[in-house]
Tab-separated table of C-alpha atoms in Angstrom:
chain	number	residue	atom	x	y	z
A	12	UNK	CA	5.141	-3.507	-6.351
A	13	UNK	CA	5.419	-0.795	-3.654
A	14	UNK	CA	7.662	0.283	-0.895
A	15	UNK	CA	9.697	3.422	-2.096
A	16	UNK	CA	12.916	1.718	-3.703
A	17	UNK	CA	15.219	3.267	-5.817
A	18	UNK	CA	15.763	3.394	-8.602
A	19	UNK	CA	11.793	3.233	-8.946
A	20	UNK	CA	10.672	-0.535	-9.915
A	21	UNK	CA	7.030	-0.075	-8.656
A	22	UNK	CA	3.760	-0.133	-10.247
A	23	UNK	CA	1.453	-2.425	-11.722
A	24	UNK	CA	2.976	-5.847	-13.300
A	25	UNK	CA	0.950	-8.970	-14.956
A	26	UNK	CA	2.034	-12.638	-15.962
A	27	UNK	CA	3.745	-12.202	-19.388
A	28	UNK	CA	5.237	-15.698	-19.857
A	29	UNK	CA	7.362	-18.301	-18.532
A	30	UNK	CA	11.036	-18.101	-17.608
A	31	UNK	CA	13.068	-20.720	-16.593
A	32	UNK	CA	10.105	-23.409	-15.854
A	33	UNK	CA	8.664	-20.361	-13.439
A	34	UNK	CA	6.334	-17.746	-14.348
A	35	UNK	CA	7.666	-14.260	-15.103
A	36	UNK	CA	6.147	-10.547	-14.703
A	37	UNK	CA	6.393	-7.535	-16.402
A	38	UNK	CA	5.595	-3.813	-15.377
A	39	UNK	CA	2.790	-2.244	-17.987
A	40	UNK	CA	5.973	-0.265	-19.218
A	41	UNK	CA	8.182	-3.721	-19.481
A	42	UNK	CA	10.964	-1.423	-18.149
A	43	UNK	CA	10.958	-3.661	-14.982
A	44	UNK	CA	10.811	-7.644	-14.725
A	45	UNK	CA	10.049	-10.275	-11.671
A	46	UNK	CA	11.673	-13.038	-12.730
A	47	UNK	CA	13.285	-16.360	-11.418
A	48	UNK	CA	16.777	-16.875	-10.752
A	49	UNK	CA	17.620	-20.773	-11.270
A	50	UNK	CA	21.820	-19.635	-10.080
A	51	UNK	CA	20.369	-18.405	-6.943
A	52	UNK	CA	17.517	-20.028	-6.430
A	53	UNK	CA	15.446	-16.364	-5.949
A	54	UNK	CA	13.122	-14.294	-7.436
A	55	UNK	CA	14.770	-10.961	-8.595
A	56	UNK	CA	13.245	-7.334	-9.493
A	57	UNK	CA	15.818	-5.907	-12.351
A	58	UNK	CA	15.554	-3.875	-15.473
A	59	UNK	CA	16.158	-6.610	-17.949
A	60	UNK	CA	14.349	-9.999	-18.118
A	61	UNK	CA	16.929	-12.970	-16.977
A	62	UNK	CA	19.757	-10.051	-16.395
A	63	UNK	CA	20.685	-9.163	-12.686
A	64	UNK	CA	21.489	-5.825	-14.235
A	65	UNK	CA	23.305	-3.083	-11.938
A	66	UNK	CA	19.559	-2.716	-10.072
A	67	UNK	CA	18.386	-5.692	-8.824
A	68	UNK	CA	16.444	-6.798	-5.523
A	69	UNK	CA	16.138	-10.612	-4.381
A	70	UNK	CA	14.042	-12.661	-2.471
A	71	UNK	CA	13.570	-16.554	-1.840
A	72	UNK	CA	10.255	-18.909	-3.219
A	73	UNK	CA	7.238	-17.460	-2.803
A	74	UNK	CA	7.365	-14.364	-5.675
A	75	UNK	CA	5.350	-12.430	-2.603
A	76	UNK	CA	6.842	-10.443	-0.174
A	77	UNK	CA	9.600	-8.283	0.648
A	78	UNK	CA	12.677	-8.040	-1.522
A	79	UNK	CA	16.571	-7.420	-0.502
A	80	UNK	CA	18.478	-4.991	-2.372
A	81	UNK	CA	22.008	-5.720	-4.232
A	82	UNK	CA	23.979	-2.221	-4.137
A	83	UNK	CA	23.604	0.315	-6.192
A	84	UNK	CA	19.451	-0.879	-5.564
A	85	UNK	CA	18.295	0.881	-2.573
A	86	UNK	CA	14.825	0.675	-0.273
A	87	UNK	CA	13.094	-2.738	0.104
A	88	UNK	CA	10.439	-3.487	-2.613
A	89	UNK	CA	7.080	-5.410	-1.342
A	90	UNK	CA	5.002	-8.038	-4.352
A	91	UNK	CA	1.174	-8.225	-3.583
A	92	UNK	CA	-1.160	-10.337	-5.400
A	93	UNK	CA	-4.027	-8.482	-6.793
């Protein structure tokens, strides 16, 4: 994850399980989760794994790409595969 958001989700995550039939990814921390959203039908970026928690950025099927910020969140987040 890269692109400057606040507060800082980026860095390095890897497949750590499966959430809601859909993979899930966690930083190397696990302070930060990219996880899928079966209410909204998204991906999200937030601080706690199947909690859109007061930081959270969205985005719609595939996990890659840019994310949208939901205020407080700030900046635009981008998910590369490596």
């Amino acid at each position: 994850v890269t692109g400057g958001p606040d507060p800082d989700c980026q860095g390095k995550y890897a497949y750590a399980g499966e959430h809601a039939n859909k993979p899930y990814y966690s930083r190397d921390d696990n302070e930060w989760f990219i996880w899928w959203d079966v209410e909204c039908f998204c991906w999200t970026i937030s601080e706690e794994l199947g909690v859109k928690t007061p930081h959270v950025w969205t985005k719609p099927d595939p996990v890659i790409g840019h994310y949208c910020p939901w205020p407080p969140a700030v900046g635009s987040p981008v998910v590369a595969a490596h």
